[in-house]
Structures are given as structure tokens and as C-alpha cells.
Amino acid sequence: MKLRSILSLALTAGIGLSILTGANAGGRSLSIKGSDTMSLLVQAWAEAYMQKHPGSEISVQGGGSGTGISALVNGTTDVCMASRAMSGKEIGQCKERNFVPASHDVALDGVSIAVHSSNPVVSLTLDQLKAIYSGKVKNWKQVGGHDAPVLVLSRESSSGTYVYFKQHVLENENYAATCLLMPSTKAIQSEITSNPNAIGYGGVAHFKGKRNVKIVHVAREKGGASLYPSDENVQSGKYPISRPLYLYTAGKAKGEIADFIKFCLSSEGQKIVARVGYVPIK
């Protein structure tokens, strides 16, 4: 089985994977944990980096941004993947462990709103999204769709995307009690593929070009421009729910950790960002 197929199976199962290139001849072993949103991208970076550095070993494991941040605080990972900025409380926990976390913006993402391709809804405002996810809108006909109940899908609370969406779309209101919490963005995408009434959110790479999945345009307000999370719209910040993606380290990155981050930010690394389906840093 080809390496890319193995990566796909591992990510679908929601597990971490240690990628090796040949025998690890004394190379530095790096552990990277955190955001499921970023797993596809960081796996691709790790694969390309190790092809250039035979003997290196990089282990990439998802579980959510919160899980990765906890691992960084506890010293059980070298690098944390996060789809949101660390909170003041989390930074304080790092300081209690005698280090100040260093953040590295490595890519951009448009948090995408996805529905089944048969859904006639093509655009939503931020207010409509808030009403859907807070439970005020329960039927698709309330936002221009069919007369059918809305199945609302969200990530779990350990997800950085869950936190980001709550802050920037729900404006810190609670998710509806009927909202189904899914273990990964892949699980959200799979449910949308088979359910015409479902709606979900996540990194654009998880929905772009997927069977039976349509990405809905988003407007900041009623009557405003309804935008797709294209590279241009995300890089300019015009797309309403654009965000940076981070790698966090325990203090200033050094040695092979610094080399890996430098590779991610290089021209080659940013081409991988585009290939995987995210947005390069302009």
C-alpha cells in the first residue's frame, strides 16, 4: 500500500501516525500533536520534510487543539498544532512550567460551511449561522431551503475550530442542545455526504471537491457580499470566518524543530499548503 493511502486510512480512523523514511539512523524524533483541522497539512509537511532529511522521524497525532496545547504544557509533545490562538489561561499554565509558548503562523484557513449538494441553500449570513447553531432556526425553510429539519453538526469542545466558531459566529452563545458533536471534521464530512439535511463546519480542505458536499458562501450581514473561502478572500480577510493556523513550541524553536517550521514556511512548504487545500500565507 502506498504511503499516501496509509496516511488517509490513519486520518480517517482519527489516529496518529509515525511516518518513517528508511531506517531512522539516529535522526531526531519529533512529536507533533493537536488540531485535527491541521492533521492533513502537517502530515504532508512531515512526509516531504523527511524525504529531504533521511533518518528523521516525525509523529503526527490529532485529537484537537486543546489536546495539543495540553500536551505542550505537560511536555509530551515537541510541537502543538492549533487552529486557534492559545488563551491567557493556557499561556499562564505554560509559564507555570517555566516557559513562554512561541506561536508560528504557518498557513491560513477559511472555516467553511458545508451542506449536502442537493440542498438549495447557496449562501448564509453570519446571523443565520448563529441562529442555526444556537437552535433558533430548526427548519431549512427558515433560511430559504426545503421544508425539512436541520441536522446541526459541530466538532467536540476540545477542537480549536469549535472554540473559534463559538467565539466568532455564535458570539460566545452556547451551541444548541440538539447539536451533534462529531469526533473529527472527517466525520462531519461523512455525515453530510449521506444526509441531505445536515450542515457542518471545518477547514476548507476537508470539504473542497468531496462527493455530495457543497460549500456555502457566507456574508457578514444581510445584503452584504456573499463570499466563497477562496485563497484571495481568505488572504485579504474578506471572507468572514478566516483565520491563521498555528504551530506552537515551548519557547523559541531550536534545532530540528526550528528546521521543520522553517521548511513549513518555505516556498516549497507553502506550495504544499495550496496542494493540500488550505491557503498559503501571502
PDB file of C-alpha atoms in Angstrom:
ATOM      1  CA  MET A   1       0.000   0.000   0.000  1.00  0.00           C
ATOM      2  CA  LYS A   2       1.309   3.426  -0.896  1.00  0.00           C
ATOM      3  CA  LEU A   3       2.294   5.817   1.905  1.00  0.00           C
ATOM      4  CA  ARG A   4      -0.459   8.299   0.976  1.00  0.00           C
ATOM      5  CA  SER A   5      -3.084   5.553   1.289  1.00  0.00           C
ATOM      6  CA  ILE A   6      -1.761   4.668   4.725  1.00  0.00           C
ATOM      7  CA  LEU A   7      -1.983   8.337   5.740  1.00  0.00           C
ATOM      8  CA  SER A   8      -5.565   8.504   4.504  1.00  0.00           C
ATOM      9  CA  LEU A   9      -6.583   5.417   6.468  1.00  0.00           C
ATOM     10  CA  ALA A  10      -4.936   6.690   9.637  1.00  0.00           C
ATOM     11  CA  LEU A  11      -6.563  10.118   9.393  1.00  0.00           C
ATOM     12  CA  THR A  12      -9.977   8.582   8.643  1.00  0.00           C
ATOM     13  CA  ALA A  13      -9.658   6.492  11.794  1.00  0.00           C
ATOM     14  CA  GLY A  14      -8.686   9.594  13.754  1.00  0.00           C
ATOM     15  CA  ILE A  15      -5.376   8.170  14.978  1.00  0.00           C
ATOM     16  CA  GLY A  16      -1.844   9.416  14.977  1.00  0.00           C
ATOM     17  CA  LEU A  17       0.774   8.028  12.622  1.00  0.00           C
ATOM     18  CA  SER A  18       4.533   7.914  12.856  1.00  0.00           C
ATOM     19  CA  ILE A  19       5.958   8.435   9.365  1.00  0.00           C
ATOM     20  CA  LEU A  20       9.367   6.946   8.620  1.00  0.00           C
ATOM     21  CA  THR A  21      11.700   7.282   5.666  1.00  0.00           C
ATOM     22  CA  GLY A  22      14.008   4.329   5.713  1.00  0.00           C
ATOM     23  CA  ALA A  23      15.774   3.306   8.896  1.00  0.00           C
ATOM     24  CA  ASN A  24      15.908   6.066  11.487  1.00  0.00           C
ATOM     25  CA  ALA A  25      19.658   6.346  11.554  1.00  0.00           C
ATOM     26  CA  GLY A  26      19.993   8.431  14.673  1.00  0.00           C
ATOM     27  CA  GLY A  27      17.843  11.296  13.445  1.00  0.00           C
ATOM     28  CA  ARG A  28      15.887  13.492  15.862  1.00  0.00           C
ATOM     29  CA  SER A  29      12.398  12.148  16.588  1.00  0.00           C
ATOM     30  CA  LEU A  30       9.783  14.937  16.655  1.00  0.00           C
ATOM     31  CA  SER A  31       6.331  14.665  18.180  1.00  0.00           C
ATOM     32  CA  ILE A  32       3.549  16.924  16.849  1.00  0.00           C
ATOM     33  CA  LYS A  33       0.075  16.816  18.414  1.00  0.00           C
ATOM     34  CA  GLY A  34      -3.145  18.798  18.262  1.00  0.00           C
ATOM     35  CA  SER A  35      -5.577  20.160  15.711  1.00  0.00           C
ATOM     36  CA  ASP A  36      -7.481  17.692  13.542  1.00  0.00           C
ATOM     37  CA  THR A  37      -8.040  20.553  11.096  1.00  0.00           C
ATOM     38  CA  MET A  38      -4.283  20.731  10.533  1.00  0.00           C
ATOM     39  CA  SER A  39      -3.524  16.989  10.516  1.00  0.00           C
ATOM     40  CA  LEU A  40      -3.765  16.580   6.729  1.00  0.00           C
ATOM     41  CA  LEU A  41      -1.441  19.519   6.185  1.00  0.00           C
ATOM     42  CA  VAL A  42       1.137  18.653   8.836  1.00  0.00           C
ATOM     43  CA  GLN A  43       1.231  15.013   7.697  1.00  0.00           C
ATOM     44  CA  ALA A  44       2.038  16.241   4.169  1.00  0.00           C
ATOM     45  CA  TRP A  45       4.727  18.589   5.516  1.00  0.00           C
ATOM     46  CA  ALA A  46       6.219  15.784   7.596  1.00  0.00           C
ATOM     47  CA  GLU A  47       6.327  13.419   4.645  1.00  0.00           C
ATOM     48  CA  ALA A  48       8.069  15.979   2.417  1.00  0.00           C
ATOM     49  CA  TYR A  49      10.476  17.078   5.179  1.00  0.00           C
ATOM     50  CA  MET A  50      11.619  13.531   5.891  1.00  0.00           C
ATOM     51  CA  GLN A  51      12.213  12.835   2.239  1.00  0.00           C
ATOM     52  CA  LYS A  52      14.696  15.719   2.362  1.00  0.00           C
ATOM     53  CA  HIS A  53      16.145  14.589   5.718  1.00  0.00           C
ATOM     54  CA  PRO A  54      16.658  10.804   5.636  1.00  0.00           C
ATOM     55  CA  GLY A  55      16.795   9.345   9.134  1.00  0.00           C
ATOM     56  CA  SER A  56      14.417  11.871  10.643  1.00  0.00           C
ATOM     57  CA  GLU A  57      11.190  10.676  12.234  1.00  0.00           C
ATOM     58  CA  ILE A  58       8.083  12.786  12.801  1.00  0.00           C
ATOM     59  CA  SER A  59       4.998  11.555  14.631  1.00  0.00           C
ATOM     60  CA  VAL A  60       1.781  13.492  13.940  1.00  0.00           C
ATOM     61  CA  GLN A  61      -1.290  12.928  16.110  1.00  0.00           C
ATOM     62  CA  GLY A  62      -4.664  14.711  16.108  1.00  0.00           C
ATOM     63  CA  GLY A  63      -7.232  14.911  18.860  1.00  0.00           C
ATOM     64  CA  GLY A  64      -7.981  18.633  18.790  1.00  0.00           C
ATOM     65  CA  SER A  65      -6.155  21.881  19.505  1.00  0.00           C
ATOM     66  CA  GLY A  66      -6.963  21.663  23.208  1.00  0.00           C
ATOM     67  CA  THR A  67      -5.378  18.227  23.378  1.00  0.00           C
ATOM     68  CA  GLY A  68      -2.253  19.510  21.636  1.00  0.00           C
ATOM     69  CA  ILE A  69      -1.970  22.538  23.905  1.00  0.00           C
ATOM     70  CA  SER A  70      -2.283  20.310  26.993  1.00  0.00           C
ATOM     71  CA  ALA A  71       0.463  18.096  25.600  1.00  0.00           C
ATOM     72  CA  LEU A  72       2.722  21.130  25.093  1.00  0.00           C
ATOM     73  CA  VAL A  73       2.053  22.299  28.661  1.00  0.00           C
ATOM     74  CA  ASN A  74       2.800  18.828  30.018  1.00  0.00           C
ATOM     75  CA  GLY A  75       5.933  18.349  27.923  1.00  0.00           C
ATOM     76  CA  THR A  76       4.574  15.356  25.972  1.00  0.00           C
ATOM     77  CA  THR A  77       4.936  16.933  22.529  1.00  0.00           C
ATOM     78  CA  ASP A  78       7.614  18.996  20.800  1.00  0.00           C
ATOM     79  CA  VAL A  79       5.153  20.955  18.686  1.00  0.00           C
ATOM     80  CA  CYS A  80       1.455  21.729  19.079  1.00  0.00           C
ATOM     81  CA  MET A  81      -0.860  22.174  16.085  1.00  0.00           C
ATOM     82  CA  ALA A  82      -3.631  24.684  16.863  1.00  0.00           C
ATOM     83  CA  SER A  83      -6.421  26.117  14.758  1.00  0.00           C
ATOM     84  CA  ARG A  84      -6.977  28.848  17.346  1.00  0.00           C
ATOM     85  CA  ALA A  85      -4.802  31.115  19.437  1.00  0.00           C
ATOM     86  CA  MET A  86      -3.876  29.947  22.926  1.00  0.00           C
ATOM     87  CA  SER A  87      -5.929  31.504  25.717  1.00  0.00           C
ATOM     88  CA  GLY A  88      -4.465  33.606  28.513  1.00  0.00           C
ATOM     89  CA  LYS A  89      -5.141  30.754  30.908  1.00  0.00           C
ATOM     90  CA  GLU A  90      -3.212  28.308  28.723  1.00  0.00           C
ATOM     91  CA  ILE A  91      -0.288  30.708  28.385  1.00  0.00           C
ATOM     92  CA  GLY A  92      -0.319  31.040  32.164  1.00  0.00           C
ATOM     93  CA  GLN A  93      -0.122  27.267  32.519  1.00  0.00           C
ATOM     94  CA  CYS A  94       2.942  27.271  30.269  1.00  0.00           C
ATOM     95  CA  LYS A  95       4.585  29.951  32.400  1.00  0.00           C
ATOM     96  CA  GLU A  96       3.947  27.818  35.480  1.00  0.00           C
ATOM     97  CA  ARG A  97       6.047  25.168  33.700  1.00  0.00           C
ATOM     98  CA  ASN A  98       8.784  27.794  33.219  1.00  0.00           C
ATOM     99  CA  PHE A  99       8.419  28.520  29.526  1.00  0.00           C
ATOM    100  CA  VAL A 100       6.635  31.040  27.340  1.00  0.00           C
ATOM    101  CA  PRO A 101       4.967  29.440  24.298  1.00  0.00           C
ATOM    102  CA  ALA A 102       6.059  30.715  20.897  1.00  0.00           C
ATOM    103  CA  SER A 103       3.422  30.873  18.159  1.00  0.00           C
ATOM    104  CA  HIS A 104       4.200  30.405  14.474  1.00  0.00           C
ATOM    105  CA  ASP A 105       1.581  31.327  11.837  1.00  0.00           C
ATOM    106  CA  VAL A 106       2.148  28.672   9.188  1.00  0.00           C
ATOM    107  CA  ALA A 107      -0.973  28.776   6.975  1.00  0.00           C
ATOM    108  CA  LEU A 108      -4.411  30.326   6.598  1.00  0.00           C
ATOM    109  CA  ASP A 109      -7.842  28.733   6.573  1.00  0.00           C
ATOM    110  CA  GLY A 110     -11.385  29.732   5.771  1.00  0.00           C
ATOM    111  CA  VAL A 111     -13.737  27.974   8.167  1.00  0.00           C
ATOM    112  CA  SER A 112     -16.102  26.512   5.605  1.00  0.00           C
ATOM    113  CA  ILE A 113     -19.822  25.873   5.951  1.00  0.00           C
ATOM    114  CA  ALA A 114     -20.820  22.668   4.209  1.00  0.00           C
ATOM    115  CA  VAL A 115     -24.170  21.114   3.280  1.00  0.00           C
ATOM    116  CA  HIS A 116     -25.310  18.243   1.065  1.00  0.00           C
ATOM    117  CA  SER A 117     -25.029  19.057  -2.632  1.00  0.00           C
ATOM    118  CA  SER A 118     -28.811  18.621  -3.045  1.00  0.00           C
ATOM    119  CA  ASN A 119     -29.511  21.446  -0.560  1.00  0.00           C
ATOM    120  CA  PRO A 120     -30.786  24.522  -2.478  1.00  0.00           C
ATOM    121  CA  VAL A 121     -29.249  26.947   0.048  1.00  0.00           C
ATOM    122  CA  VAL A 122     -26.210  28.578  -1.570  1.00  0.00           C
ATOM    123  CA  SER A 123     -25.382  31.314   0.939  1.00  0.00           C
ATOM    124  CA  LEU A 124     -25.936  32.211   4.589  1.00  0.00           C
ATOM    125  CA  THR A 125     -25.216  35.275   6.706  1.00  0.00           C
ATOM    126  CA  LEU A 126     -23.354  35.160   9.998  1.00  0.00           C
ATOM    127  CA  ASP A 127     -26.650  35.903  11.770  1.00  0.00           C
ATOM    128  CA  GLN A 128     -28.317  32.958  10.047  1.00  0.00           C
ATOM    129  CA  LEU A 129     -25.440  30.672  11.011  1.00  0.00           C
ATOM    130  CA  LYS A 130     -25.708  31.868  14.592  1.00  0.00           C
ATOM    131  CA  ALA A 131     -29.449  31.168  14.574  1.00  0.00           C
ATOM    132  CA  ILE A 132     -28.900  27.671  13.143  1.00  0.00           C
ATOM    133  CA  TYR A 133     -26.172  26.713  15.603  1.00  0.00           C
ATOM    134  CA  SER A 134     -27.883  28.232  18.648  1.00  0.00           C
ATOM    135  CA  GLY A 135     -31.093  26.346  17.835  1.00  0.00           C
ATOM    136  CA  LYS A 136     -33.300  29.307  16.841  1.00  0.00           C
ATOM    137  CA  VAL A 137     -33.557  28.025  13.260  1.00  0.00           C
ATOM    138  CA  LYS A 138     -34.725  24.412  13.193  1.00  0.00           C
ATOM    139  CA  ASN A 139     -36.092  24.029   9.665  1.00  0.00           C
ATOM    140  CA  TRP A 140     -34.297  24.685   6.377  1.00  0.00           C
ATOM    141  CA  LYS A 141     -37.291  26.637   5.001  1.00  0.00           C
ATOM    142  CA  GLN A 142     -36.473  29.389   7.547  1.00  0.00           C
ATOM    143  CA  VAL A 143     -33.300  30.180   5.559  1.00  0.00           C
ATOM    144  CA  GLY A 144     -34.547  29.511   2.030  1.00  0.00           C
ATOM    145  CA  GLY A 145     -34.249  25.731   1.886  1.00  0.00           C
ATOM    146  CA  HIS A 146     -36.629  22.780   1.740  1.00  0.00           C
ATOM    147  CA  ASP A 147     -39.239  22.101   4.427  1.00  0.00           C
ATOM    148  CA  ALA A 148     -37.003  19.742   6.387  1.00  0.00           C
ATOM    149  CA  PRO A 149     -35.397  19.673   9.840  1.00  0.00           C
ATOM    150  CA  VAL A 150     -31.824  20.967  10.115  1.00  0.00           C
ATOM    151  CA  LEU A 151     -29.292  18.440  11.406  1.00  0.00           C
ATOM    152  CA  VAL A 152     -26.598  20.584  13.042  1.00  0.00           C
ATOM    153  CA  LEU A 153     -23.093  19.103  13.229  1.00  0.00           C
ATOM    154  CA  SER A 154     -20.206  20.503  15.270  1.00  0.00           C
ATOM    155  CA  ARG A 155     -16.769  19.472  16.434  1.00  0.00           C
ATOM    156  CA  GLU A 156     -16.211  18.481  20.059  1.00  0.00           C
ATOM    157  CA  SER A 157     -15.208  21.062  22.676  1.00  0.00           C
ATOM    158  CA  SER A 158     -11.530  20.024  22.573  1.00  0.00           C
ATOM    159  CA  SER A 159     -11.400  21.256  18.970  1.00  0.00           C
ATOM    160  CA  GLY A 160      -9.905  24.645  18.239  1.00  0.00           C
ATOM    161  CA  THR A 161     -12.441  25.070  15.442  1.00  0.00           C
ATOM    162  CA  TYR A 162     -15.268  24.512  17.962  1.00  0.00           C
ATOM    163  CA  VAL A 163     -13.860  27.320  20.119  1.00  0.00           C
ATOM    164  CA  TYR A 164     -13.208  29.625  17.152  1.00  0.00           C
ATOM    165  CA  PHE A 165     -16.710  29.091  15.751  1.00  0.00           C
ATOM    166  CA  LYS A 166     -18.297  29.726  19.154  1.00  0.00           C
ATOM    167  CA  GLN A 167     -16.368  32.982  19.553  1.00  0.00           C
ATOM    168  CA  HIS A 168     -16.690  34.369  16.027  1.00  0.00           C
ATOM    169  CA  VAL A 169     -20.070  33.060  14.842  1.00  0.00           C
ATOM    170  CA  LEU A 170     -22.086  32.309  17.988  1.00  0.00           C
ATOM    171  CA  GLU A 171     -20.553  35.338  19.706  1.00  0.00           C
ATOM    172  CA  ASN A 172     -19.977  33.125  22.759  1.00  0.00           C
ATOM    173  CA  GLU A 173     -23.578  31.920  22.976  1.00  0.00           C
ATOM    174  CA  ASN A 174     -23.982  28.195  23.651  1.00  0.00           C
ATOM    175  CA  TYR A 175     -24.416  25.647  20.909  1.00  0.00           C
ATOM    176  CA  ALA A 176     -27.929  24.198  20.641  1.00  0.00           C
ATOM    177  CA  ALA A 177     -28.588  21.178  22.843  1.00  0.00           C
ATOM    178  CA  THR A 178     -29.593  19.255  19.698  1.00  0.00           C
ATOM    179  CA  CYS A 179     -26.214  19.906  18.026  1.00  0.00           C
ATOM    180  CA  LEU A 180     -24.365  16.661  17.333  1.00  0.00           C
ATOM    181  CA  LEU A 181     -20.722  16.772  18.427  1.00  0.00           C
ATOM    182  CA  MET A 182     -18.517  14.859  15.997  1.00  0.00           C
ATOM    183  CA  PRO A 183     -15.043  13.452  16.750  1.00  0.00           C
ATOM    184  CA  SER A 184     -13.401  14.905  13.625  1.00  0.00           C
ATOM    185  CA  THR A 185     -14.008  17.089  10.587  1.00  0.00           C
ATOM    186  CA  LYS A 186     -13.797  13.900   8.521  1.00  0.00           C
ATOM    187  CA  ALA A 187     -16.771  12.562  10.499  1.00  0.00           C
ATOM    188  CA  ILE A 188     -18.711  15.765   9.761  1.00  0.00           C
ATOM    189  CA  GLN A 189     -17.902  15.465   6.051  1.00  0.00           C
ATOM    190  CA  SER A 190     -19.005  11.805   6.006  1.00  0.00           C
ATOM    191  CA  GLU A 191     -22.340  12.610   7.671  1.00  0.00           C
ATOM    192  CA  ILE A 192     -23.038  15.456   5.230  1.00  0.00           C
ATOM    193  CA  THR A 193     -22.255  13.149   2.296  1.00  0.00           C
ATOM    194  CA  SER A 194     -25.085  10.818   3.319  1.00  0.00           C
ATOM    195  CA  ASN A 195     -27.596  13.248   4.901  1.00  0.00           C
ATOM    196  CA  PRO A 196     -29.362  15.928   2.769  1.00  0.00           C
ATOM    197  CA  ASN A 197     -30.438  17.832   5.906  1.00  0.00           C
ATOM    198  CA  ALA A 198     -27.032  18.151   7.574  1.00  0.00           C
ATOM    199  CA  ILE A 199     -24.879  21.249   7.975  1.00  0.00           C
ATOM    200  CA  GLY A 200     -21.338  21.344   9.345  1.00  0.00           C
ATOM    201  CA  TYR A 201     -18.217  23.472   9.516  1.00  0.00           C
ATOM    202  CA  GLY A 202     -14.491  22.883   9.299  1.00  0.00           C
ATOM    203  CA  GLY A 203     -11.290  23.527   7.394  1.00  0.00           C
ATOM    204  CA  VAL A 204     -11.875  24.104   3.704  1.00  0.00           C
ATOM    205  CA  ALA A 205      -9.604  21.216   2.675  1.00  0.00           C
ATOM    206  CA  HIS A 206     -11.987  18.707   4.277  1.00  0.00           C
ATOM    207  CA  PHE A 207     -14.926  19.736   2.064  1.00  0.00           C
ATOM    208  CA  LYS A 208     -13.472  21.035  -1.197  1.00  0.00           C
ATOM    209  CA  GLY A 209     -14.190  18.614  -4.048  1.00  0.00           C
ATOM    210  CA  LYS A 210     -15.804  15.969  -1.840  1.00  0.00           C
ATOM    211  CA  ARG A 211     -18.651  13.852  -3.196  1.00  0.00           C
ATOM    212  CA  ASN A 212     -22.168  15.128  -2.385  1.00  0.00           C
ATOM    213  CA  VAL A 213     -20.747  18.092  -0.430  1.00  0.00           C
ATOM    214  CA  LYS A 214     -21.334  21.772  -1.226  1.00  0.00           C
ATOM    215  CA  ILE A 215     -19.531  24.692   0.409  1.00  0.00           C
ATOM    216  CA  VAL A 216     -21.965  27.513   1.179  1.00  0.00           C
ATOM    217  CA  HIS A 217     -20.992  31.154   0.600  1.00  0.00           C
ATOM    218  CA  VAL A 218     -21.019  33.359   3.715  1.00  0.00           C
ATOM    219  CA  ALA A 219     -21.949  37.050   4.105  1.00  0.00           C
ATOM    220  CA  ARG A 220     -21.132  39.228   7.096  1.00  0.00           C
ATOM    221  CA  GLU A 221     -24.629  40.701   7.065  1.00  0.00           C
ATOM    222  CA  LYS A 222     -27.890  40.677   5.149  1.00  0.00           C
ATOM    223  CA  GLY A 223     -27.348  42.364   1.802  1.00  0.00           C
ATOM    224  CA  GLY A 224     -23.575  42.098   2.100  1.00  0.00           C
ATOM    225  CA  ALA A 225     -21.229  40.324  -0.280  1.00  0.00           C
ATOM    226  CA  SER A 226     -21.624  36.552  -0.070  1.00  0.00           C
ATOM    227  CA  LEU A 227     -18.171  35.041  -0.379  1.00  0.00           C
ATOM    228  CA  TYR A 228     -16.546  31.664  -1.014  1.00  0.00           C
ATOM    229  CA  PRO A 229     -13.448  30.800   1.072  1.00  0.00           C
ATOM    230  CA  SER A 230     -11.084  31.223  -1.896  1.00  0.00           C
ATOM    231  CA  ASP A 231      -7.382  31.921  -1.420  1.00  0.00           C
ATOM    232  CA  GLU A 232      -7.862  35.586  -2.311  1.00  0.00           C
ATOM    233  CA  ASN A 233     -10.840  36.076   0.017  1.00  0.00           C
ATOM    234  CA  VAL A 234      -9.099  34.362   2.931  1.00  0.00           C
ATOM    235  CA  GLN A 235      -5.750  36.117   2.434  1.00  0.00           C
ATOM    236  CA  SER A 236      -7.464  39.518   2.280  1.00  0.00           C
ATOM    237  CA  GLY A 237      -9.687  38.754   5.261  1.00  0.00           C
ATOM    238  CA  LYS A 238     -12.805  39.493   3.211  1.00  0.00           C
ATOM    239  CA  TYR A 239     -14.188  36.021   3.883  1.00  0.00           C
ATOM    240  CA  PRO A 240     -15.980  36.491   7.246  1.00  0.00           C
ATOM    241  CA  ILE A 241     -14.535  33.492   9.074  1.00  0.00           C
ATOM    242  CA  SER A 242     -10.893  33.476   8.000  1.00  0.00           C
ATOM    243  CA  ARG A 243      -8.180  32.509  10.480  1.00  0.00           C
ATOM    244  CA  PRO A 244      -4.496  31.675  10.794  1.00  0.00           C
ATOM    245  CA  LEU A 245      -3.288  28.176  11.632  1.00  0.00           C
ATOM    246  CA  TYR A 246      -0.546  27.871  14.232  1.00  0.00           C
ATOM    247  CA  LEU A 247       2.334  25.711  15.330  1.00  0.00           C
ATOM    248  CA  TYR A 248       3.265  26.318  18.981  1.00  0.00           C
ATOM    249  CA  THR A 249       6.587  25.463  20.610  1.00  0.00           C
ATOM    250  CA  ALA A 250       7.800  25.570  24.214  1.00  0.00           C
ATOM    251  CA  GLY A 251       9.832  28.750  23.893  1.00  0.00           C
ATOM    252  CA  LYS A 252      11.874  29.695  20.842  1.00  0.00           C
ATOM    253  CA  ALA A 253      12.104  26.835  18.354  1.00  0.00           C
ATOM    254  CA  LYS A 254      15.573  25.323  18.137  1.00  0.00           C
ATOM    255  CA  GLY A 255      17.377  22.560  16.295  1.00  0.00           C
ATOM    256  CA  GLU A 256      15.285  20.266  14.139  1.00  0.00           C
ATOM    257  CA  ILE A 257      12.052  21.804  15.437  1.00  0.00           C
ATOM    258  CA  ALA A 258      13.171  25.163  14.022  1.00  0.00           C
ATOM    259  CA  ASP A 259      14.289  23.483  10.791  1.00  0.00           C
ATOM    260  CA  PHE A 260      10.878  21.850  10.374  1.00  0.00           C
ATOM    261  CA  ILE A 261       8.994  25.128  10.937  1.00  0.00           C
ATOM    262  CA  LYS A 262      11.352  26.896   8.528  1.00  0.00           C
ATOM    263  CA  PHE A 263      10.502  24.245   5.943  1.00  0.00           C
ATOM    264  CA  CYS A 264       6.748  24.758   6.526  1.00  0.00           C
ATOM    265  CA  LEU A 265       7.161  28.483   5.834  1.00  0.00           C
ATOM    266  CA  SER A 266       9.430  27.993   2.820  1.00  0.00           C
ATOM    267  CA  SER A 267       8.246  28.305  -0.763  1.00  0.00           C
ATOM    268  CA  GLU A 268       8.112  24.516  -1.005  1.00  0.00           C
ATOM    269  CA  GLY A 269       6.192  24.263   2.258  1.00  0.00           C
ATOM    270  CA  GLN A 270       3.633  26.860   1.199  1.00  0.00           C
ATOM    271  CA  LYS A 271       3.124  25.066  -2.123  1.00  0.00           C
ATOM    272  CA  ILE A 272       2.155  22.029  -0.032  1.00  0.00           C
ATOM    273  CA  VAL A 273      -0.365  24.223   1.810  1.00  0.00           C
ATOM    274  CA  ALA A 274      -2.049  25.010  -1.520  1.00  0.00           C
ATOM    275  CA  ARG A 275      -1.843  21.413  -2.737  1.00  0.00           C
ATOM    276  CA  VAL A 276      -3.498  20.024   0.386  1.00  0.00           C
ATOM    277  CA  GLY A 277      -6.301  22.576   0.031  1.00  0.00           C
ATOM    278  CA  TYR A 278      -5.544  25.284   2.576  1.00  0.00           C
ATOM    279  CA  VAL A 279      -4.454  28.872   1.934  1.00  0.00           C
ATOM    280  CA  PRO A 280      -0.774  29.877   1.800  1.00  0.00           C
ATOM    281  CA  ILE A 281       0.425  32.842   3.815  1.00  0.00           C
ATOM    282  CA  LYS A 282       0.577  35.725   1.359  1.00  0.00           C
TER     283      LYS A 282
END
